Short mmCIF file of C-alpha atoms and ligand atoms in Angstrom, two decimals:
data_model
loop_
_atom_site.label_atom_id
_atom_site.label_comp_id
_atom_site.label_asym_id
_atom_site.label_seq_id
_atom_site.Cartn_x
_atom_site.Cartn_y
_atom_site.Cartn_z
CA MET A 1 -8.00 -26.21 5.16
CA GLY A 2 -8.56 -22.50 4.44
CA HIS A 3 -8.14 -20.72 1.17
CA ILE A 4 -4.51 -20.55 0.08
CA ALA A 5 -3.38 -16.94 -0.41
CA PHE A 6 -0.14 -16.03 -2.15
CA VAL A 7 0.96 -12.59 -0.91
CA THR A 8 3.73 -10.75 -2.77
CA GLY A 9 5.37 -7.94 -0.79
CA GLY A 10 4.50 -9.62 2.50
CA THR A 11 7.53 -8.16 4.26
CA GLY A 12 6.49 -4.61 3.38
CA TYR A 13 4.68 -2.14 5.63
CA ILE A 14 1.20 -2.81 4.21
CA GLY A 15 1.96 -6.40 3.19
CA SER A 16 2.88 -7.48 6.72
CA HIS A 17 -0.43 -6.10 8.02
CA VAL A 18 -2.31 -7.90 5.23
CA LEU A 19 -0.62 -11.15 6.34
CA ILE A 20 -2.04 -10.66 9.84
CA ILE A 21 -5.57 -10.01 8.60
CA LEU A 22 -5.51 -13.03 6.25
CA LEU A 23 -3.98 -15.43 8.80
CA GLU A 24 -6.52 -14.32 11.41
CA ALA A 25 -9.30 -14.88 8.85
CA GLY A 26 -8.16 -18.50 8.45
CA TYR A 27 -6.23 -18.31 5.17
CA ASP A 28 -3.16 -20.43 4.60
CA VAL A 29 -0.60 -17.82 3.57
CA ILE A 30 2.39 -18.17 1.29
CA CYS A 31 4.97 -15.42 0.86
CA LEU A 32 7.76 -14.83 -1.61
CA HIS A 33 10.44 -12.60 -0.20
CA TYR A 34 13.48 -11.24 -1.99
CA SER A 35 14.75 -9.16 0.86
CA ASP A 36 17.60 -10.13 3.09
CA ILE A 37 16.69 -13.41 4.84
CA HIS A 38 17.17 -11.85 8.28
CA VAL A 39 14.94 -8.86 7.55
CA ALA A 40 12.29 -11.14 6.05
CA SER A 41 12.53 -13.64 8.90
CA GLN A 42 12.20 -10.88 11.49
CA CYS A 43 9.03 -9.62 9.83
CA PHE A 44 7.53 -13.09 9.30
CA ASN A 45 8.46 -14.19 12.83
CA ARG A 46 6.69 -11.15 14.30
CA VAL A 47 3.57 -11.81 12.21
CA GLU A 48 3.63 -15.46 13.32
CA GLU A 49 4.07 -14.33 16.94
CA ILE A 50 1.08 -11.96 16.67
CA THR A 51 -1.22 -14.46 14.97
CA GLY A 52 0.06 -17.77 16.32
CA LYS A 53 -0.08 -19.00 12.70
CA LYS A 54 2.66 -20.09 10.31
CA ILE A 55 3.64 -18.46 7.01
CA LYS A 56 4.93 -20.69 4.23
CA ARG A 57 8.02 -18.89 2.98
CA TYR A 58 9.71 -18.90 -0.43
CA LYS A 59 12.84 -16.96 -1.35
CA GLY A 60 12.86 -15.20 -4.70
CA ASN A 61 11.31 -12.28 -6.51
CA LEU A 62 8.86 -11.54 -9.28
CA VAL A 63 11.56 -10.75 -11.84
CA ASN A 64 12.91 -14.28 -11.28
CA GLU A 65 10.25 -16.40 -12.98
CA ALA A 66 11.58 -19.74 -11.70
CA SER A 67 11.16 -18.62 -8.09
CA VAL A 68 7.55 -17.59 -8.77
CA ARG A 69 6.73 -20.76 -10.71
CA MET A 70 7.86 -22.91 -7.79
CA VAL A 71 5.23 -21.32 -5.53
CA PHE A 72 2.47 -22.23 -7.97
CA GLU A 73 3.95 -25.66 -8.69
CA GLU A 74 3.94 -26.61 -5.03
CA ASN A 75 0.72 -24.95 -3.83
CA LYS A 76 -2.88 -24.74 -5.02
CA ILE A 77 -3.20 -20.97 -4.80
CA HIS A 78 -6.73 -19.58 -4.56
CA THR A 79 -6.06 -15.83 -4.52
CA VAL A 80 -2.99 -13.74 -5.23
CA PHE A 81 -2.63 -10.53 -3.20
CA HIS A 82 -0.07 -8.57 -5.21
CA LEU A 83 1.53 -5.83 -3.12
CA ALA A 84 5.21 -6.12 -4.07
CA ALA A 85 6.41 -2.86 -5.65
CA LEU A 86 8.92 -0.07 -5.33
CA LYS A 87 6.85 2.87 -4.07
CA ALA A 88 8.80 6.05 -3.39
CA VAL A 89 7.55 8.85 -5.64
CA SER A 90 10.72 10.94 -5.59
CA GLU A 91 12.96 7.88 -6.00
CA SER A 92 10.93 6.80 -9.06
CA VAL A 93 11.78 10.14 -10.71
CA GLN A 94 15.50 9.35 -10.27
CA LYS A 95 15.32 5.60 -11.15
CA PRO A 96 12.44 5.07 -13.65
CA LEU A 97 13.89 1.92 -15.27
CA GLU A 98 14.19 0.18 -11.89
CA TYR A 99 10.58 1.08 -11.18
CA TYR A 100 9.27 -0.12 -14.57
CA ASN A 101 11.23 -3.36 -14.34
CA ASN A 102 10.26 -4.16 -10.79
CA ASN A 103 6.64 -2.97 -10.82
CA VAL A 104 5.59 -3.78 -14.40
CA THR A 105 7.85 -6.62 -15.62
CA GLY A 106 7.51 -8.33 -12.25
CA THR A 107 3.72 -8.16 -12.52
CA LEU A 108 3.75 -9.48 -16.10
CA ASN A 109 5.75 -12.52 -14.91
CA LEU A 110 3.29 -13.09 -12.08
CA LEU A 111 0.25 -12.85 -14.37
CA LYS A 112 1.76 -15.22 -16.93
CA ILE A 113 2.34 -17.86 -14.26
CA MET A 114 -1.08 -17.29 -12.71
CA ASN A 115 -2.56 -18.04 -16.11
CA GLU A 116 -0.41 -21.14 -16.55
CA TYR A 117 -1.75 -22.50 -13.26
CA LYS A 118 -5.30 -21.22 -13.83
CA VAL A 119 -5.31 -18.98 -10.75
CA ASN A 120 -8.06 -16.45 -11.44
CA HIS A 121 -8.44 -14.37 -8.26
CA LEU A 122 -6.25 -11.31 -7.90
CA VAL A 123 -6.30 -8.41 -5.43
CA PHE A 124 -3.91 -5.76 -6.71
CA SER A 125 -2.31 -2.99 -4.67
CA SER A 126 -2.60 0.22 -6.65
CA SER A 127 -2.30 3.82 -5.48
CA ALA A 128 -3.97 7.23 -5.49
CA THR A 129 -0.92 8.48 -7.34
CA VAL A 130 -2.51 7.19 -10.57
CA TYR A 131 -4.84 10.20 -10.41
CA GLY A 132 -2.11 12.87 -10.66
CA SER A 133 -3.38 16.38 -9.91
CA VAL A 134 -7.17 16.50 -9.52
CA GLU A 135 -8.88 19.89 -9.41
CA ASN A 136 -11.26 20.66 -6.48
CA CYS A 137 -11.10 17.15 -5.00
CA ALA A 138 -11.16 18.80 -1.57
CA GLN A 139 -14.92 19.27 -1.82
CA THR A 140 -16.09 15.98 -3.33
CA GLY A 141 -13.20 13.54 -3.02
CA ILE A 142 -11.82 11.64 -6.01
CA ILE A 143 -14.02 8.91 -7.53
CA GLU A 144 -12.71 5.81 -9.30
CA GLU A 145 -14.09 7.00 -12.65
CA GLN A 146 -11.73 10.01 -12.53
CA PRO A 147 -9.35 9.56 -15.51
CA THR A 148 -5.86 8.50 -14.42
CA ASN A 149 -3.11 11.00 -15.11
CA PRO A 150 0.01 10.01 -13.13
CA ILE A 151 2.73 12.66 -12.92
CA ASN A 152 5.60 10.45 -11.75
CA PRO A 153 7.08 7.10 -12.85
CA TYR A 154 5.80 5.33 -9.73
CA GLY A 155 2.23 6.38 -10.50
CA GLN A 156 2.79 5.46 -14.17
CA THR A 157 3.76 1.90 -13.20
CA LYS A 158 0.55 1.51 -11.18
CA ALA A 159 -1.60 2.94 -13.98
CA MET A 160 0.11 0.64 -16.51
CA VAL A 161 -0.54 -2.45 -14.41
CA GLU A 162 -4.18 -1.42 -14.00
CA GLN A 163 -4.44 -1.20 -17.81
CA ILE A 164 -2.70 -4.58 -18.22
CA LEU A 165 -5.22 -6.10 -15.81
CA ARG A 166 -8.14 -4.49 -17.63
CA ASP A 167 -6.91 -5.90 -20.96
CA LEU A 168 -6.22 -9.31 -19.40
CA HIS A 169 -9.75 -9.39 -18.00
CA ILE A 170 -11.19 -8.61 -21.46
CA SER A 171 -9.20 -11.52 -22.90
CA LYS A 172 -10.02 -13.82 -19.96
CA PRO A 173 -13.44 -12.81 -18.59
CA ASP A 174 -13.31 -15.50 -15.88
CA MET A 175 -10.46 -13.59 -14.19
CA ASN A 176 -11.72 -12.00 -10.94
CA ILE A 177 -9.73 -8.84 -10.26
CA ALA A 178 -10.04 -6.19 -7.55
CA VAL A 179 -7.77 -3.14 -7.79
CA LEU A 180 -7.30 -1.23 -4.54
CA ARG A 181 -6.14 2.37 -4.88
CA TYR A 182 -4.55 3.17 -1.52
CA PHE A 183 -4.50 6.72 -0.29
CA ASN A 184 -1.96 7.43 2.46
CA PRO A 185 -1.36 4.54 4.85
CA VAL A 186 -0.32 5.36 8.43
CA GLY A 187 -0.22 3.66 11.83
CA ALA A 188 0.58 0.07 12.75
CA HIS A 189 -0.77 -3.09 14.36
CA PRO A 190 -1.85 -2.50 18.02
CA SER A 191 0.78 -4.95 19.27
CA GLY A 192 3.48 -2.46 18.24
CA LYS A 193 5.53 -5.42 17.01
CA ILE A 194 5.31 -4.36 13.36
CA GLY A 195 4.93 -0.99 11.75
CA GLU A 196 6.46 1.38 9.25
CA ASP A 197 10.14 0.74 9.60
CA PRO A 198 11.67 2.40 6.51
CA LYS A 199 15.29 1.69 5.66
CA GLY A 200 17.42 4.84 5.67
CA ILE A 201 15.79 8.26 5.47
CA PRO A 202 11.97 7.86 5.44
CA ASN A 203 10.28 9.18 2.29
CA ASN A 204 6.90 9.36 3.95
CA LEU A 205 5.76 12.09 6.29
CA VAL A 206 4.64 10.23 9.39
CA PRO A 207 7.69 7.98 9.91
CA PHE A 208 9.92 11.01 9.29
CA ILE A 209 8.12 13.10 11.93
CA LEU A 210 8.27 10.17 14.37
CA GLN A 211 12.03 9.96 13.84
CA VAL A 212 12.33 13.70 14.56
CA ALA A 213 10.27 13.20 17.71
CA THR A 214 12.57 10.39 18.88
CA GLY A 215 15.67 12.47 18.14
CA LEU A 216 16.80 10.35 15.18
CA ARG A 217 16.39 13.35 12.81
CA GLN A 218 17.10 17.02 13.49
CA ARG A 219 14.04 18.60 11.93
CA LEU A 220 11.16 18.07 9.54
CA TYR A 221 11.51 19.63 6.09
CA ILE A 222 8.07 20.67 4.87
CA TYR A 223 8.02 20.40 1.07
CA GLY A 224 6.15 23.55 0.14
CA ASP A 225 3.73 25.76 2.05
CA ASP A 226 2.17 27.46 -0.97
CA TYR A 227 -0.39 24.83 -1.98
CA GLU A 228 -4.11 25.64 -2.24
CA THR A 229 -4.90 24.09 1.15
CA ARG A 230 -6.03 25.35 4.58
CA ASP A 231 -2.51 26.22 5.67
CA GLY A 232 -0.59 25.98 2.39
CA THR A 233 1.06 22.64 3.18
CA GLY A 234 0.32 19.42 1.29
CA MET A 235 -2.96 17.72 2.12
CA ARG A 236 -3.50 13.95 2.01
CA ASP A 237 -6.14 11.42 2.88
CA TYR A 238 -4.56 9.35 5.66
CA VAL A 239 -5.98 5.89 6.28
CA HIS A 240 -4.96 3.48 9.01
CA VAL A 241 -2.92 0.53 7.73
CA MET A 242 -5.14 -1.91 9.66
CA ASP A 243 -8.17 -0.57 7.83
CA LEU A 244 -6.29 -0.79 4.56
CA ALA A 245 -5.30 -4.41 5.27
CA ARG A 246 -8.89 -5.32 6.10
CA GLY A 247 -9.88 -3.92 2.71
CA HIS A 248 -7.89 -6.74 1.07
CA LEU A 249 -9.85 -9.43 2.90
CA LEU A 250 -13.16 -7.77 2.03
CA ALA A 251 -12.06 -7.45 -1.60
CA ASP A 252 -11.33 -11.18 -1.79
CA ARG A 253 -14.72 -11.98 -0.27
CA PHE A 254 -16.27 -9.71 -2.91
CA LEU A 255 -14.46 -11.67 -5.64
CA GLU A 256 -15.65 -14.94 -4.07
CA GLU A 257 -19.26 -13.92 -4.57
CA ARG A 258 -18.86 -12.99 -8.22
CA LYS A 259 -17.63 -14.39 -11.48
CA GLY A 260 -15.56 -12.39 -13.91
CA VAL A 261 -15.22 -8.94 -12.36
CA TYR A 262 -12.66 -6.20 -12.80
CA GLU A 263 -13.40 -3.56 -10.16
CA ILE A 264 -11.39 -0.59 -8.84
CA PHE A 265 -11.83 0.69 -5.28
CA ASN A 266 -10.48 3.79 -3.53
CA LEU A 267 -9.40 3.05 0.02
CA GLY A 268 -9.18 6.34 1.90
CA SER A 269 -10.83 8.06 4.87
CA GLY A 270 -12.46 10.82 2.81
CA LYS A 271 -10.86 13.39 5.12
CA GLY A 272 -7.96 15.70 4.17
CA THR A 273 -5.18 16.48 6.64
CA THR A 274 -2.30 18.86 6.02
CA VAL A 275 1.35 18.42 6.90
CA PHE A 276 1.09 21.01 9.68
CA GLU A 277 -1.99 19.25 11.11
CA ILE A 278 -0.21 15.86 11.13
CA MET A 279 2.83 17.45 12.76
CA ARG A 280 0.69 19.06 15.48
CA ALA A 281 -1.24 15.82 16.07
CA ILE A 282 2.04 14.01 16.70
CA GLU A 283 3.33 16.89 18.90
CA ASP A 284 0.13 16.65 21.00
CA ALA A 285 0.34 12.86 21.23
CA SER A 286 4.03 12.81 22.07
CA GLY A 287 4.39 16.02 24.05
CA LYS A 288 7.47 16.68 21.87
CA LYS A 289 7.99 19.84 19.81
CA ILE A 290 8.85 19.04 16.17
CA PRO A 291 11.42 21.51 14.79
CA TYR A 292 10.73 22.17 11.09
CA GLU A 293 11.87 24.18 8.10
CA VAL A 294 9.87 24.97 4.97
CA ALA A 295 11.70 23.65 1.88
CA PRO A 296 10.91 23.79 -1.86
CA ARG A 297 8.19 21.53 -3.25
CA ARG A 298 9.24 17.88 -3.90
CA SER A 299 9.34 16.63 -7.53
CA GLY A 300 6.32 14.44 -8.34
CA ASP A 301 4.23 15.85 -5.48
CA VAL A 302 0.69 17.16 -5.88
CA GLY A 303 -1.01 19.58 -3.44
CA LEU A 304 -3.87 17.45 -2.24
CA TYR A 305 -5.54 14.06 -2.54
CA ILE A 306 -8.80 13.10 -0.89
CA ALA A 307 -10.70 9.88 -1.62
CA ASP A 308 -14.35 9.26 -2.26
CA SER A 309 -14.48 5.66 -0.98
CA SER A 310 -18.25 5.25 -1.19
CA LYS A 311 -17.86 2.43 -3.76
CA ALA A 312 -15.72 0.38 -1.33
CA HIS A 313 -18.31 1.06 1.35
CA ARG A 314 -21.16 0.00 -0.95
CA LEU A 315 -19.64 -3.11 -2.56
CA LEU A 316 -17.08 -4.27 0.00
CA SER A 317 -18.82 -3.03 3.18
CA TRP A 318 -15.48 -1.34 3.92
CA THR A 319 -15.27 1.76 6.12
CA PRO A 320 -12.24 3.04 8.01
CA GLN A 321 -12.53 2.22 11.73
CA LEU A 322 -9.35 3.90 12.96
CA SER A 323 -8.45 7.59 12.85
CA LEU A 324 -5.37 9.79 12.98
CA THR A 325 -5.46 9.82 16.77
CA ASP A 326 -4.61 6.11 16.61
CA ILE A 327 -1.30 6.82 14.88
CA ASP A 328 0.85 7.59 17.86
CA THR A 329 -0.04 4.40 19.70
CA LEU A 330 0.23 2.19 16.67
CA GLU A 331 3.59 2.94 15.12
CA ASP A 332 6.31 0.36 15.53
CA ARG A 333 7.47 0.39 19.16
CA ASP A 334 11.08 0.85 17.95
CA THR A 335 10.20 4.31 16.77
CA VAL A 336 7.27 4.96 19.04
CA LEU A 337 7.58 8.15 21.09
C1 LIG B 401 2.68 13.32 2.34
C2 LIG B 401 2.76 14.83 2.40
C3 LIG B 401 4.62 15.71 1.16
C4 LIG B 401 7.68 13.97 3.77
C5 LIG B 401 1.99 8.44 -1.19
C6 LIG B 401 2.30 7.17 -0.44
C7 LIG B 401 3.52 6.53 -1.05
C8 LIG B 401 3.25 6.27 -2.51
C9 LIG B 401 2.89 7.58 -3.20
C10 LIG B 401 1.86 4.23 -2.11
C11 LIG B 401 3.13 15.44 1.05
C12 LIG B 401 4.77 16.00 2.66
C13 LIG B 401 6.48 14.33 3.20
C14 LIG B 401 8.51 14.98 4.35
C15 LIG B 401 6.87 16.63 3.76
N1 LIG B 401 2.23 5.32 -2.77
N2 LIG B 401 6.09 15.64 3.21
N3 LIG B 401 8.07 16.27 4.32
O1 LIG B 401 3.76 11.74 -1.29
O2 LIG B 401 1.34 11.28 -0.73
O3 LIG B 401 3.04 9.37 -1.17
O4 LIG B 401 1.75 8.13 -2.54
O5 LIG B 401 0.91 3.58 -2.46
O6 LIG B 401 3.83 5.38 -0.35
O7 LIG B 401 2.55 7.50 0.88
O8 LIG B 401 3.07 10.62 0.92
O9 LIG B 401 4.08 10.76 3.16
O10 LIG B 401 5.57 11.11 1.12
O11 LIG B 401 3.89 12.86 1.75
O12 LIG B 401 6.50 17.82 3.76
O13 LIG B 401 9.62 14.73 4.88
O14 LIG B 401 3.80 15.20 3.30
O15 LIG B 401 5.02 16.83 0.37
O16 LIG B 401 2.43 16.67 0.93
P1 LIG B 401 2.78 10.87 -0.64
P2 LIG B 401 4.24 11.29 1.77
#
């Protein structure tokens, strides 16, 4: 009987890849899904097909305490991997209350119930957006000690939860908490059975470009070409979703070896890539020209983010194995070129 992992957000883009990594590492995995039963089943069925393992499924969501309590009542959870969150920067500017309720209240409910059932291991999905704008990070990369300064409600919710976890750890020193600050996840599992499959118009760059390449969208709108970057377009630190998912397993192993830690880790490649460079990489990989138009900057956006992930390398033995060239082959087959 392996460790029992409770994964919130398991039907999400990163969550579904974390399920694969945990199942393949021998965990028994439990998921709470609020989404439409068919969408959730499709995702869980694909993960079960890929791994040959079963996921124990519960319907509910973190703002419904009773549904969360049932998971803990019926299972001896060892580690919670908390990935469930609303995560679109621009949407969070339009709907802050929805973001605070879902991302913060939902987490408070989860933590309360974890404490009731004395579950002390938590791996929390945070984000580089907690940093806000960071001067000259192109040279050195952002370190975890950089003060957080989120400039949009989404980033605020992540920074707030990090603070809640820090305060909880002070009050309960036997809590073992790893906070993972994701930079920009891209790519998909090599099977092509799961990937980034956003509902409606994709917020994120890579799925949007892929939909232009497959003719689903007319053209790419580039949000600003006057940033202080190589070619003026926004620069990000793209990291393969399989590498990101593996970081969760390594974080839990790190917690296993220690008592009473609260540690934050950047998970990024340490390399910056601009919008134009991503677009050209996908044009080269697909042989398709991507029509584009330069549009005004997007609210909540910063010019560039690049991670210094040396702490994850040092303490988790985590280093990215996959690169941007792996994107085109690893997106969901439904949208693959
Ligand atoms: C990347 C670059 C855009 C779309 C990240 C995560 C997101 C969330 C917040 C998760 C930027 C430009 C994009 C488009 C464009 N956190 N762009 N046209 O904003 O860094 O968001 O942090 O933990 O999930 O991805 O990623 O992919 O939206 O944008 O020009 O149609 O591409 O301005 O410079 P972002 P993104």
